PDB file of C-alpha atoms in Angstrom:
ATOM      1  CA  MET A  20      40.611 -64.212-112.669  1.00 74.00           C
ATOM      2  CA  SER A  21      37.865 -65.815-110.537  1.00 90.00           C
ATOM      3  CA  ASN A  22      38.416 -67.659-107.294  1.00 96.00           C
ATOM      4  CA  LEU A  23      37.634 -70.935-109.056  1.00 96.00           C
ATOM      5  CA  GLU A  24      40.225 -70.238-111.746  1.00 96.00           C
ATOM      6  CA  GLU A  25      42.782 -69.417-109.051  1.00 96.00           C
ATOM      7  CA  ILE A  26      41.984 -72.660-107.223  1.00 96.00           C
ATOM      8  CA  GLU A  27      42.246 -74.660-110.450  1.00 96.00           C
ATOM      9  CA  ALA A  28      45.609 -73.087-111.249  1.00 97.00           C
ATOM     10  CA  ALA A  29      46.878 -73.804-107.738  1.00 97.00           C
ATOM     11  CA  ILE A  30      45.756 -77.436-107.999  1.00 97.00           C
ATOM     12  CA  LEU A  31      47.508 -77.841-111.334  1.00 97.00           C
ATOM     13  CA  SER A  32      50.732 -76.571-109.802  1.00 98.00           C
ATOM     14  CA  LEU A  33      50.725 -79.035-106.879  1.00 98.00           C
ATOM     15  CA  PRO A  34      53.396 -81.705-106.665  1.00 98.00           C
ATOM     16  CA  SER A  35      51.933 -85.166-107.253  1.00 97.00           C
ATOM     17  CA  SER A  36      52.080 -86.183-103.575  1.00 97.00           C
ATOM     18  CA  GLU A  37      50.123 -83.088-102.516  1.00 98.00           C
ATOM     19  CA  PHE A  38      47.682 -83.600-105.375  1.00 98.00           C
ATOM     20  CA  GLU A  39      47.033 -87.144-104.081  1.00 98.00           C
ATOM     21  CA  GLN A  40      46.428 -85.774-100.564  1.00 98.00           C
ATOM     22  CA  LEU A  41      44.015 -83.180-101.941  1.00 98.00           C
ATOM     23  CA  LYS A  42      42.212 -85.778-104.045  1.00 97.00           C
ATOM     24  CA  LEU A  43      41.710 -88.067-101.040  1.00 98.00           C
ATOM     25  CA  TRP A  44      40.535 -85.170 -98.891  1.00 98.00           C
ATOM     26  CA  PHE A  45      38.071 -84.098-101.582  1.00 97.00           C
ATOM     27  CA  LEU A  46      36.726 -87.630-102.030  1.00 98.00           C
ATOM     28  CA  ASP A  47      36.218 -87.949 -98.263  1.00 98.00           C
ATOM     29  CA  LEU A  48      34.406 -84.612 -98.230  1.00 98.00           C
ATOM     30  CA  ASP A  49      32.207 -85.709-101.127  1.00 98.00           C
ATOM     31  CA  TYR A  50      31.341 -88.974 -99.333  1.00 98.00           C
ATOM     32  CA  GLU A  51      30.466 -87.034 -96.170  1.00 98.00           C
ATOM     33  CA  HIS A  52      28.114 -84.774 -98.148  1.00 98.00           C
ATOM     34  CA  TRP A  53      26.529 -87.806 -99.827  1.00 97.00           C
ATOM     35  CA  ASP A  54      26.018 -89.508 -96.447  1.00 98.00           C
ATOM     36  CA  LYS A  55      24.360 -86.398 -95.032  1.00 98.00           C
ATOM     37  CA  GLN A  56      22.115 -86.104 -98.091  1.00 97.00           C
ATOM     38  CA  ILE A  57      20.964 -89.718 -97.959  1.00 96.00           C
ATOM     39  CA  GLU A  58      20.361 -89.451 -94.209  1.00 97.00           C
ATOM     40  CA  GLN A  59      18.227 -86.370 -94.862  1.00 97.00           C
ATOM     41  CA  ASP A  60      16.351 -88.146 -97.658  1.00 96.00           C
ATOM     42  CA  ILE A  61      15.629 -91.068 -95.309  1.00 95.00           C
ATOM     43  CA  GLU A  62      14.489 -88.680 -92.584  1.00 96.00           C
ATOM     44  CA  ASP A  63      12.221 -86.895 -95.082  1.00 97.00           C
ATOM     45  CA  GLY A  64      10.703 -90.220 -96.152  1.00 95.00           C
ATOM     46  CA  LYS A  65      11.912 -89.915 -99.741  1.00 95.00           C
ATOM     47  CA  LEU A  66      13.147 -93.522 -99.771  1.00 95.00           C
ATOM     48  CA  GLU A  67      10.143 -95.093 -98.058  1.00 96.00           C
ATOM     49  CA  ALA A  68       8.496 -96.244-101.305  1.00 95.00           C
ATOM     50  CA  PHE A  69      11.715 -97.957-102.393  1.00 94.00           C
ATOM     51  CA  ALA A  70      12.042 -99.663 -99.009  1.00 94.00           C
ATOM     52  CA  GLN A  71       8.453-100.913 -99.118  1.00 96.00           C
ATOM     53  CA  GLU A  72       8.953-102.217-102.659  1.00 96.00           C
ATOM     54  CA  ALA A  73      12.120-104.068-101.632  1.00 93.00           C
ATOM     55  CA  ILE A  74      10.389-105.593 -98.594  1.00 94.00           C
ATOM     56  CA  ALA A  75       7.455-106.717-100.742  1.00 96.00           C
ATOM     57  CA  GLU A  76       9.800-108.292-103.286  1.00 94.00           C
ATOM     58  CA  PHE A  77      11.656-110.089-100.503  1.00 93.00           C
ATOM     59  CA  GLU A  78       8.472-111.344 -98.863  1.00 94.00           C
ATOM     60  CA  ALA A  79       7.199-112.577-102.251  1.00 96.00           C
ATOM     61  CA  GLY A  80      10.389-114.612-102.644  1.00 93.00           C
ATOM     62  CA  HIS A  81      11.666-112.566-105.574  1.00 92.00           C
ATOM     63  CA  CYS A  82      15.213-112.361-104.342  1.00 85.00           C
ATOM     64  CA  ARG A  83      18.368-114.372-104.398  1.00 82.00           C
ATOM     65  CA  GLU A  84      21.353-114.552-102.162  1.00 81.00           C
ATOM     66  CA  ILE A  85      24.421-112.692-103.383  1.00 83.00           C
TER      67      ILE A  85
END
């Protein structure tokens, strides 16, 4: 049995309250990883073209208030 299979089995055996705690912890961890990735992408300039396009659209009046 692999480590992943052992982890899956352990998760399946959790009481519902502990499963909810684990789920929330995992979602928070996932959000943290996503935040770090997008910060790195910004730092690397990967989003610059999108930002310039959005600014151009705004300056051309092609936007609406939401």
